[in-house]
GROMACS .gro file of C-alpha atoms in nm:
model
  449
    1MET     CA    1   1.549   3.407   4.929
    2SER     CA    2   1.127   3.387   4.927
    3THR     CA    3   1.125   3.530   4.638
    4GLU     CA    4   1.336   3.237   4.465
    5PHE     CA    5   1.135   2.989   4.687
    6ARG     CA    6   0.820   3.052   4.532
    7ARG     CA    7   0.971   3.076   4.199
    8TYR     CA    8   1.076   2.762   4.230
    9ALA     CA    9   0.744   2.661   4.332
   10GLY     CA   10   0.587   2.815   4.073
   11ASP     CA   11   0.812   2.621   3.818
   12ARG     CA   12   0.705   2.321   4.000
   13ARG     CA   13   0.327   2.371   4.012
   14GLY     CA   14   0.255   2.225   3.679
   15GLY     CA   15   0.386   1.860   3.722
   16ALA     CA   16   0.121   1.696   3.717
   17THR     CA   17  -0.061   1.922   3.404
   18ASN     CA   18   0.258   1.843   3.190
   19GLY     CA   19   0.195   1.486   3.299
   20VAL     CA   20  -0.137   1.494   3.137
   21LEU     CA   21   0.006   1.643   2.863
   22PHE     CA   22   0.267   1.443   2.838
   23ALA     CA   23   0.063   1.116   2.829
   24ALA     CA   24  -0.211   1.261   2.571
   25SER     CA   25   0.073   1.353   2.355
   26GLY     CA   26   0.225   0.997   2.360
   27MET     CA   27  -0.126   0.845   2.276
   28LEU     CA   28  -0.140   1.051   1.983
   29LEU     CA   29   0.173   0.977   1.857
   30ALA     CA   30   0.088   0.619   1.881
   31LEU     CA   31  -0.207   0.654   1.693
   32ALA     CA   32   0.019   0.859   1.407
   33ASP     CA   33   0.265   0.612   1.421
   34ALA     CA   34   0.058   0.312   1.368
   35LEU     CA   35  -0.115   0.448   1.114
   36LEU     CA   36   0.194   0.498   0.941
   37HIS     CA   37   0.340   0.163   1.039
   38PRO     CA   38   0.649   0.095   0.850
   39LEU     CA   39   0.589  -0.355   0.858
   40LEU     CA   40   0.206  -0.327   0.820
   41VAL     CA   41   0.013  -0.047   0.584
   42LEU     CA   42   0.298   0.179   0.436
   43PRO     CA   43   0.409  -0.147   0.223
   44LEU     CA   44   0.068  -0.189   0.118
   45ILE     CA   45   0.069   0.154  -0.002
   46VAL     CA   46   0.409   0.127  -0.206
   47ALA     CA   47   0.268  -0.136  -0.323
   48GLN     CA   48  -0.026  -0.037  -0.505
   49LEU     CA   49   0.256   0.244  -0.634
   50THR     CA   50   0.549   0.017  -0.742
   51ASP     CA   51   0.653  -0.359  -0.825
   52SER     CA   52   0.979  -0.267  -0.679
   53TRP     CA   53   1.069  -0.456  -0.346
   54LEU     CA   54   1.362  -0.229  -0.310
   55ALA     CA   55   1.126   0.099  -0.234
   56VAL     CA   56   0.873  -0.113   0.020
   57GLY     CA   57   1.244  -0.181   0.148
   58ALA     CA   58   1.357   0.196   0.127
   59VAL     CA   59   1.084   0.298   0.335
   60ALA     CA   60   1.195  -0.002   0.612
   61ALA     CA   61   1.515   0.127   0.587
   62ILE     CA   62   1.415   0.498   0.668
   63ALA     CA   63   1.236   0.399   0.904
   64GLY     CA   64   1.494   0.198   1.092
   65GLY     CA   65   1.755   0.471   1.017
   66MET     CA   66   1.715   0.783   0.982
   67TRP     CA   67   1.532   0.793   1.369
   68PHE     CA   68   1.865   0.809   1.492
   69VAL     CA   69   2.092   0.976   1.245
   70PRO     CA   70   1.913   1.374   1.397
   71GLN     CA   71   1.981   1.232   1.761
   72PRO     CA   72   2.334   1.323   1.820
   73LEU     CA   73   2.304   1.675   1.663
   74ALA     CA   74   1.949   1.714   1.860
   75ALA     CA   75   2.175   1.641   2.193
   76TRP     CA   76   2.406   1.879   2.096
   77VAL     CA   77   2.171   2.214   1.965
   78VAL     CA   78   1.986   2.132   2.237
   79GLY     CA   79   2.200   2.073   2.514
   80GLY     CA   80   2.252   2.427   2.670
   81ARG     CA   81   1.910   2.563   2.579
   82ARG     CA   82   1.604   2.606   2.669
   83LYS     CA   83   1.461   2.284   2.481
   84LEU     CA   84   1.047   2.315   2.448
   85ALA     CA   85   1.090   2.566   2.143
   86TRP     CA   86   1.238   2.308   1.955
   87ALA     CA   87   1.070   1.992   2.041
   88ALA     CA   88   0.735   2.169   1.974
   89GLY     CA   89   0.935   2.296   1.615
   90ALA     CA   90   1.020   1.905   1.551
   91ALA     CA   91   0.636   1.803   1.626
   92LEU     CA   92   0.480   2.055   1.375
   93VAL     CA   93   0.751   1.961   1.082
   94ARG     CA   94   0.621   1.578   1.172
   95ALA     CA   95   0.308   1.715   1.099
   96ALA     CA   96   0.352   1.881   0.845
   97ALA     CA   97   0.518   1.620   0.656
   98ILE     CA   98   0.202   1.382   0.651
   99ALA     CA   99  -0.015   1.672   0.625
  100LEU     CA  100   0.198   1.723   0.265
  101LEU     CA  101   0.182   1.378   0.160
  102ALA     CA  102  -0.178   1.414   0.240
  103TYR     CA  103  -0.263   1.675  -0.002
  104VAL     CA  104  -0.043   1.510  -0.212
  105LEU     CA  105  -0.169   1.168  -0.242
  106ALA     CA  106  -0.528   1.418  -0.218
  107GLN     CA  107  -0.442   1.533  -0.554
  108ALA     CA  108  -0.365   1.218  -0.745
  109ALA     CA  109  -0.499   1.104  -1.032
  110GLY     CA  110  -0.451   0.728  -0.965
  111ALA     CA  111  -0.169   0.479  -0.870
  112GLY     CA  112  -0.034   0.585  -1.152
  113ASP     CA  113   0.130   0.861  -1.098
  114PRO     CA  114   0.476   0.882  -1.124
  115ASN     CA  115   0.593   1.107  -0.824
  116LEU     CA  116   0.361   0.938  -0.557
  117LEU     CA  117   0.651   0.713  -0.478
  118ARG     CA  118   0.923   1.003  -0.462
  119SER     CA  119   0.665   1.187  -0.268
  120LEU     CA  120   0.604   0.944  -0.024
  121LEU     CA  121   0.969   0.899   0.008
  122ILE     CA  122   1.067   1.208   0.117
  123CYS     CA  123   0.766   1.335   0.317
  124TYR     CA  124   0.871   0.983   0.533
  125ALA     CA  125   1.196   1.064   0.555
  126ALA     CA  126   1.137   1.469   0.614
  127TYR     CA  127   0.847   1.300   0.900
  128VAL     CA  128   1.106   1.046   1.073
  129LEU     CA  129   1.423   1.258   1.096
  130ALA     CA  130   1.201   1.573   1.268
  131GLY     CA  131   1.073   1.261   1.522
  132GLY     CA  132   1.394   1.165   1.603
  133PHE     CA  133   1.474   1.513   1.680
  134ALA     CA  134   1.183   1.596   1.892
  135HIS     CA  135   1.249   1.267   2.069
  136VAL     CA  136   1.533   1.360   2.209
  137ALA     CA  137   1.379   1.785   2.273
  138PHE     CA  138   1.101   1.644   2.493
  139ALA     CA  139   1.264   1.402   2.667
  140GLY     CA  140   1.498   1.727   2.840
  141VAL     CA  141   1.177   1.893   2.854
  142VAL     CA  142   1.010   1.602   3.048
  143ASP     CA  143   1.353   1.558   3.278
  144ARG     CA  144   1.290   1.884   3.373
  145ALA     CA  145   0.918   1.936   3.364
  146VAL     CA  146   0.835   1.614   3.509
  147PRO     CA  147   0.910   1.483   3.939
  148HIS     CA  148   1.156   1.188   3.910
  149GLY     CA  149   0.918   1.017   4.154
  150GLY     CA  150   0.614   1.016   3.946
  151ARG     CA  151   0.819   0.900   3.630
  152PRO     CA  152   0.769   0.505   3.609
  153ALA     CA  153   0.393   0.566   3.653
  154LEU     CA  154   0.351   0.819   3.413
  155LEU     CA  155   0.585   0.581   3.153
  156ALA     CA  156   0.386   0.326   3.223
  157ILE     CA  157   0.082   0.533   3.165
  158ARG     CA  158   0.196   0.671   2.831
  159SER     CA  159   0.283   0.341   2.731
  160LEU     CA  160  -0.064   0.226   2.825
  161LEU     CA  161  -0.264   0.479   2.618
  162GLY     CA  162  -0.003   0.417   2.321
  163THR     CA  163  -0.115   0.068   2.285
  164ALA     CA  164  -0.446   0.147   2.303
  165ALA     CA  165  -0.410   0.423   2.087
  166ALA     CA  166  -0.225   0.171   1.807
  167ALA     CA  167  -0.473  -0.108   1.860
  168ALA     CA  168  -0.729   0.121   1.777
  169ALA     CA  169  -0.550   0.295   1.471
  170GLY     CA  170  -0.552  -0.158   1.375
  171MET     CA  171  -0.911  -0.125   1.412
  172ILE     CA  172  -0.886   0.161   1.148
  173VAL     CA  173  -0.694   0.030   0.895
  174TYR     CA  174  -0.889  -0.249   0.868
  175ARG     CA  175  -1.188  -0.064   0.813
  176VAL     CA  176  -1.049   0.174   0.570
  177PHE     CA  177  -0.897  -0.120   0.365
  178ASP     CA  178  -1.222  -0.319   0.387
  179ASP     CA  179  -1.410  -0.018   0.183
  180PRO     CA  180  -1.449  -0.101  -0.133
  181GLY     CA  181  -1.573   0.289  -0.164
  182SER     CA  182  -1.204   0.414  -0.063
  183PRO     CA  183  -0.927   0.239  -0.400
  184PHE     CA  184  -0.625   0.358  -0.387
  185PRO     CA  185  -0.514   0.676  -0.372
  186ARG     CA  186  -0.836   0.700  -0.121
  187ASN     CA  187  -0.767   0.471   0.148
  188ALA     CA  188  -0.392   0.598   0.185
  189GLU     CA  189  -0.501   0.957   0.189
  190LEU     CA  190  -0.779   0.877   0.471
  191LEU     CA  191  -0.508   0.704   0.681
  192THR     CA  192  -0.201   1.009   0.611
  193THR     CA  193  -0.502   1.267   0.662
  194GLY     CA  194  -0.570   1.091   1.052
  195ALA     CA  195  -0.196   1.082   1.084
  196ALA     CA  196  -0.182   1.435   1.042
  197VAL     CA  197  -0.439   1.529   1.262
  198ALA     CA  198  -0.329   1.312   1.530
  199LEU     CA  199   0.001   1.496   1.483
  200VAL     CA  200  -0.105   1.842   1.472
  201ALA     CA  201  -0.291   1.733   1.773
  202ALA     CA  202   0.059   1.611   1.938
  203ALA     CA  203   0.217   1.923   1.826
  204CYS     CA  204  -0.053   2.177   1.991
  205LEU     CA  205  -0.018   1.956   2.362
  206VAL     CA  206   0.375   1.936   2.324
  207ALA     CA  207   0.339   2.331   2.273
  208LEU     CA  208   0.109   2.367   2.600
  209THR     CA  209   0.363   2.203   2.845
  210LYS     CA  210   0.539   2.418   3.092
  211GLU     CA  211   0.955   2.319   3.088
  212PRO     CA  212   1.068   2.572   3.403
  213GLY     CA  213   1.293   2.857   3.368
  214ARG     CA  214   1.424   2.840   3.718
  215LEU     CA  215   1.641   2.551   3.629
  216GLY     CA  216   1.913   2.629   3.456
  217PRO     CA  217   1.929   2.443   3.130
  218THR     CA  218   2.156   2.125   3.061
  219PRO     CA  219   2.520   2.240   2.902
  220ALA     CA  220   2.580   2.001   2.640
  221ALA     CA  221   2.918   1.795   2.612
  222PRO     CA  222   3.175   1.935   2.399
  223PHE     CA  223   3.193   1.722   2.071
  224GLY     CA  224   3.532   1.638   2.120
  225ARG     CA  225   3.489   1.467   2.435
  226ARG     CA  226   3.145   1.235   2.331
  227LEU     CA  227   3.424   1.151   2.076
  228ARG     CA  228   3.616   1.021   2.311
  229GLN     CA  229   3.402   0.894   2.514
  230SER     CA  230   3.239   0.672   2.193
  231ALA     CA  231   3.594   0.580   2.122
  232ALA     CA  232   3.633   0.427   2.508
  233ALA     CA  233   3.279   0.288   2.526
  234LEU     CA  234   3.434   0.019   2.196
  235GLY     CA  235   3.751   0.009   2.397
  236ASP     CA  236   3.482  -0.239   2.649
  237PRO     CA  237   3.483  -0.569   2.574
  238SER     CA  238   3.142  -0.613   2.697
  239LEU     CA  239   2.942  -0.315   2.461
  240ARG     CA  240   3.162  -0.521   2.159
  241ARG     CA  241   2.969  -0.865   2.283
  242TYR     CA  242   2.697  -0.660   2.289
  243LEU     CA  243   2.661  -0.530   1.976
  244LEU     CA  244   2.810  -0.862   1.812
  245MET     CA  245   2.461  -1.013   1.943
  246ARG     CA  246   2.267  -0.681   1.830
  247ILE     CA  247   2.402  -0.656   1.443
  248PRO     CA  248   2.281  -1.011   1.392
  249LEU     CA  249   2.002  -0.970   1.610
  250ALA     CA  250   1.854  -0.643   1.399
  251LEU     CA  251   1.997  -0.851   1.083
  252ALA     CA  252   1.662  -1.135   1.132
  253ALA     CA  253   1.434  -0.872   1.140
  254ALA     CA  254   1.518  -0.716   0.768
  255LEU     CA  255   1.240  -0.899   0.652
  256ASP     CA  256   0.971  -0.764   0.886
  257PRO     CA  257   0.833  -0.532   0.631
  258PHE     CA  258   0.804  -0.764   0.343
  259TYR     CA  259   0.651  -1.039   0.551
  260LEU     CA  260   0.240  -0.909   0.456
  261LEU     CA  261   0.357  -0.872   0.112
  262TYR     CA  262   0.455  -1.232   0.093
  263ALA     CA  263   0.091  -1.334   0.263
  264GLN     CA  264  -0.041  -1.151   0.008
  265ARG     CA  265   0.053  -1.330  -0.268
  266GLU     CA  266   0.174  -1.660  -0.155
  267PHE     CA  267  -0.238  -1.694   0.072
  268GLY     CA  268  -0.454  -1.437  -0.112
  269ILE     CA  269  -0.438  -1.213   0.164
  270PRO     CA  270  -0.750  -0.916   0.158
  271LEU     CA  271  -0.575  -0.580   0.251
  272ARG     CA  272  -0.818  -0.519   0.524
  273ILE     CA  273  -0.611  -0.826   0.717
  274ALA     CA  274  -0.296  -0.526   0.786
  275GLY     CA  275  -0.535  -0.348   1.029
  276ALA     CA  276  -0.603  -0.795   1.264
  277TYR     CA  277  -0.228  -0.797   1.246
  278LEU     CA  278  -0.156  -0.443   1.382
  279VAL     CA  279  -0.399  -0.518   1.652
  280ALA     CA  280  -0.190  -0.851   1.713
  281LEU     CA  281   0.149  -0.702   1.719
  282VAL     CA  282   0.094  -0.428   1.944
  283LEU     CA  283  -0.126  -0.635   2.155
  284ALA     CA  284   0.181  -0.956   2.200
  285ARG     CA  285   0.423  -0.646   2.265
  286LEU     CA  286   0.233  -0.503   2.586
  287VAL     CA  287   0.162  -0.888   2.694
  288SER     CA  288   0.474  -0.994   2.599
  289THR     CA  289   0.666  -0.695   2.792
  290VAL     CA  290   0.441  -0.770   3.096
  291LEU     CA  291   0.580  -1.166   3.072
  292TRP     CA  292   0.923  -1.037   2.993
  293ARG     CA  293   0.941  -0.839   3.288
  294PRO     CA  294   0.954  -1.117   3.594
  295ILE     CA  295   1.206  -1.296   3.398
  296ALA     CA  296   1.471  -0.991   3.357
  297ALA     CA  297   1.423  -0.938   3.714
  298ARG     CA  298   1.540  -1.276   3.805
  299HIS     CA  299   1.762  -1.360   3.555
  300GLY     CA  300   1.882  -1.027   3.451
  301PRO     CA  301   1.850  -0.836   3.052
  302LYS     CA  302   2.097  -1.133   2.905
  303ALA     CA  303   1.802  -1.381   2.943
  304VAL     CA  304   1.542  -1.177   2.837
  305LEU     CA  305   1.741  -1.069   2.506
  306GLN     CA  306   1.850  -1.469   2.456
  307GLY     CA  307   1.460  -1.508   2.434
  308ALA     CA  308   1.426  -1.279   2.164
  309ALA     CA  309   1.700  -1.402   1.996
  310LEU     CA  310   1.500  -1.739   2.001
  311VAL     CA  311   1.196  -1.586   1.870
  312ARG     CA  312   1.329  -1.464   1.544
  313ILE     CA  313   1.401  -1.744   1.455
  314LEU     CA  314   1.069  -1.879   1.510
  315ILE     CA  315   0.893  -1.611   1.331
  316PRO     CA  316   1.077  -1.689   0.931
  317LEU     CA  317   1.025  -2.061   1.050
  318VAL     CA  318   0.624  -2.025   1.043
  319ALA     CA  319   0.645  -1.793   0.693
  320LEU     CA  320   0.858  -2.064   0.551
  321LEU     CA  321   0.619  -2.343   0.728
  322LEU     CA  322   0.318  -2.235   0.668
  323PRO     CA  323   0.237  -2.300   0.276
  324TYR     CA  324   0.404  -2.720   0.345
  325LEU     CA  325   0.060  -2.692   0.605
  326ALA     CA  326  -0.124  -2.550   0.350
  327GLU     CA  327  -0.056  -2.802   0.116
  328THR     CA  328  -0.083  -3.162   0.316
  329PRO     CA  329  -0.380  -3.439   0.256
  330LEU     CA  330  -0.433  -3.377   0.618
  331TYR     CA  331  -0.523  -2.910   0.613
  332ARG     CA  332  -0.693  -2.998   0.349
  333GLN     CA  333  -0.970  -3.187   0.453
  334ARG     CA  334  -1.012  -3.043   0.722
  335VAL     CA  335  -1.005  -2.688   0.703
  336THR     CA  336  -1.227  -2.560   0.398
  337ASP     CA  337  -1.217  -2.179   0.515
  338PRO     CA  338  -0.915  -2.008   0.348
  339ALA     CA  339  -0.934  -1.770   0.624
  340THR     CA  340  -0.775  -1.972   0.861
  341ILE     CA  341  -0.448  -1.984   0.691
  342HIS     CA  342  -0.494  -1.584   0.725
  343ALA     CA  343  -0.527  -1.653   1.111
  344LEU     CA  344  -0.212  -1.888   1.111
  345PHE     CA  345   0.012  -1.615   0.991
  346GLY     CA  346  -0.066  -1.343   1.161
  347VAL     CA  347   0.141  -1.599   1.428
  348VAL     CA  348   0.435  -1.399   1.252
  349PHE     CA  349   0.338  -1.017   1.342
  350VAL     CA  350   0.257  -1.175   1.690
  351GLY     CA  351   0.635  -1.348   1.672
  352VAL     CA  352   0.744  -0.998   1.578
  353GLY     CA  353   0.542  -0.816   1.867
  354VAL     CA  354   0.705  -1.047   2.099
  355ALA     CA  355   1.024  -1.007   2.074
  356LEU     CA  356   0.963  -0.633   1.997
  357GLY     CA  357   0.854  -0.645   2.357
  358ALA     CA  358   1.172  -0.821   2.522
  359GLN     CA  359   1.433  -0.602   2.267
  360ILE     CA  360   1.224  -0.244   2.442
  361LEU     CA  361   1.255  -0.379   2.786
  362ALA     CA  362   1.619  -0.563   2.743
  363ASN     CA  363   1.832  -0.339   2.485
  364HIS     CA  364   1.852  -0.021   2.723
  365ALA     CA  365   1.828  -0.190   3.073
  366TYR     CA  366   2.164  -0.383   2.927
  367LEU     CA  367   2.375  -0.093   2.808
  368VAL     CA  368   2.265   0.069   3.141
  369ALA     CA  369   2.415  -0.206   3.300
  370ILE     CA  370   2.718  -0.224   3.160
  371ALA     CA  371   2.827   0.095   3.129
  372PRO     CA  372   2.954   0.336   3.385
  373ALA     CA  373   2.759   0.596   3.527
  374ASP     CA  374   2.937   0.887   3.366
  375ARG     CA  375   2.950   0.693   3.046
  376ARG     CA  376   2.603   0.612   2.955
  377PRO     CA  377   2.544   0.839   2.669
  378ALA     CA  378   2.830   0.726   2.477
  379TYR     CA  379   2.732   0.361   2.512
  380VAL     CA  380   2.430   0.426   2.411
  381GLY     CA  381   2.464   0.674   2.106
  382VAL     CA  382   2.733   0.389   1.971
  383ALA     CA  383   2.497   0.136   1.973
  384ASN     CA  384   2.241   0.317   1.863
  385ALA     CA  385   2.518   0.422   1.528
  386VAL     CA  386   2.543   0.127   1.461
  387ILE     CA  387   2.181   0.008   1.451
  388ALA     CA  388   2.117   0.270   1.212
  389VAL     CA  389   2.356   0.101   0.988
  390VAL     CA  390   2.215  -0.216   1.035
  391ALA     CA  391   1.865  -0.079   0.953
  392ALA     CA  392   1.926  -0.006   0.542
  393THR     CA  393   1.971  -0.447   0.513
  394PRO     CA  394   1.595  -0.420   0.406
  395LEU     CA  395   1.726  -0.248   0.118
  396ALA     CA  396   1.962  -0.537   0.004
  397VAL     CA  397   1.666  -0.794   0.061
  398GLY     CA  398   1.441  -0.561  -0.111
  399LEU     CA  399   1.674  -0.559  -0.391
  400ALA     CA  400   1.739  -0.956  -0.373
  401LEU     CA  401   1.382  -0.994  -0.389
  402ASP     CA  402   1.376  -0.750  -0.725
  403ARG     CA  403   1.667  -1.039  -0.853
  404ASP     CA  404   1.424  -1.353  -0.796
  405ALA     CA  405   1.703  -1.435  -0.477
  406GLY     CA  406   1.322  -1.549  -0.372
  407PHE     CA  407   1.119  -1.584  -0.010
  408ARG     CA  408   1.159  -1.907   0.096
  409ASN     CA  409   1.589  -1.864   0.040
  410LEU     CA  410   1.549  -1.576   0.237
  411PHE     CA  411   1.424  -1.694   0.522
  412LEU     CA  412   1.627  -1.970   0.572
  413VAL     CA  413   1.906  -1.735   0.535
  414ALA     CA  414   1.698  -1.529   0.826
  415VAL     CA  415   1.666  -1.858   1.044
  416LEU     CA  416   2.062  -1.919   1.009
  417VAL     CA  417   2.127  -1.521   1.124
  418GLY     CA  418   1.863  -1.566   1.380
  419PHE     CA  419   2.083  -1.852   1.513
  420VAL     CA  420   2.431  -1.649   1.493
  421ALA     CA  421   2.246  -1.447   1.755
  422VAL     CA  422   2.161  -1.690   2.003
  423VAL     CA  423   2.486  -1.738   1.983
  424ALA     CA  424   2.648  -1.466   2.054
  425THR     CA  425   2.384  -1.422   2.304
  426GLY     CA  426   2.609  -1.673   2.501
  427ALA     CA  427   2.900  -1.438   2.488
  428LEU     CA  428   2.752  -1.206   2.707
  429THR     CA  429   2.799  -1.081   3.018
  430ASN     CA  430   2.548  -1.144   3.254
  431PRO     CA  431   2.492  -0.833   3.498
  432ALA     CA  432   2.340  -0.920   3.800
  433PRO     CA  433   1.960  -0.843   3.861
  434THR     CA  434   1.820  -0.589   4.065
  435PRO     CA  435   1.817  -0.752   4.410
  436ARG     CA  436   1.448  -0.791   4.586
  437LEU     CA  437   1.418  -0.760   4.955
  438ALA     CA  438   1.225  -1.016   5.118
  439PRO     CA  439   0.895  -0.910   5.318
  440GLY     CA  440   1.022  -0.836   5.631
  441ALA     CA  441   1.374  -0.781   5.555
  442TRP     CA  442   1.389  -0.444   5.694
  443ARG     CA  443   1.339  -0.543   6.043
  444LEU     CA  444   1.651  -0.811   6.039
  445ARG     CA  445   1.915  -0.526   5.907
  446ARG     CA  446   1.775  -0.305   6.178
  447ALA     CA  447   1.815  -0.543   6.432
  448ARG     CA  448   2.241  -0.579   6.344
  449PRO     CA  449   2.427  -0.488   6.573
   0.00000   0.00000   0.00000
């Protein structure tokens, strides 16, 4: 008995170190993700390689859809095994994919190289697929290696450090694109090299994590049972109503990777402003999460999802109306600095950050609230599968732009789709918010006979 107790205590002794490694690796991953941001960095790189809007949409579709594709496979492969080796291996694959992309960019003669776009899409797809797999595997490691009591605080620290790293990445993007001595593909090479270094460091920290050996591996659920649970989940009216809301909400975001290129062509926004917009987006996401939280506590996740849908209407409206504002006599008389319209367009990306903050807070909370405890993975899996399919919508947007559909027509469509999402939120089940005890309530309970 004493030997078993010492072994179990040895497994738990590295909990604090695991927490530090978890937070630090998350910060490095956030830095790498921001340096390769699919809405603000990669569209600018793709635009240097091709005039095809479809290629810009392909990057966004890869980022939004392929992240979910390997997760069911990862849950099945890793479920009954030790998870650390899989997590570290997938992290190394991510780093290798971006390192290869940096090497290809370093060897490129210029933007006219026909292989650059193909290499970028292949390497980025490998990066996203490996990231989805690593996410599931490392989440299993954290679940076993970090004590449950300290996990909320650790997640908050990781989120805060990740936001700081992403904001730092925005400043790096600003400096790189502002450097006249770093034309394309040199600027893209610098950003991908920085991302590769951060990914290698994160993979090393993941490999240093101690996975408890005395806690047996969690067995994977049989594939047939998961299919039956997924079918049963689709039979739940609450989940179907959620999906009917979530689909138009995701469709309304299909224009996100095109806003920056639209602003560049409409207002002549310089490349470096992408870094400032990136800082605005990540800070808006953090601050809005803090502001959405009391709304969720008081009114439940449904109210937060309604707020996200309303913001989604405003984003394309701002992009649609700003050119008309810039043409008014009053604006021309009062505003002479072209940087003003650049700053005003930043409201679009602030809105994207606010909407993301709301969805990060409310989507999972809503699914957890409506799903039976033993079937929550099935509910989340069904929702992820649907969103992975909808995430391919930027391909359709890019194809429409290639056929001269026009940005303003697409903005109007996005406003309409956002309105549909707002209407659909009205049909959602309203899970009761977590009750909060008033100060001294414990004394009243103890005083009961």
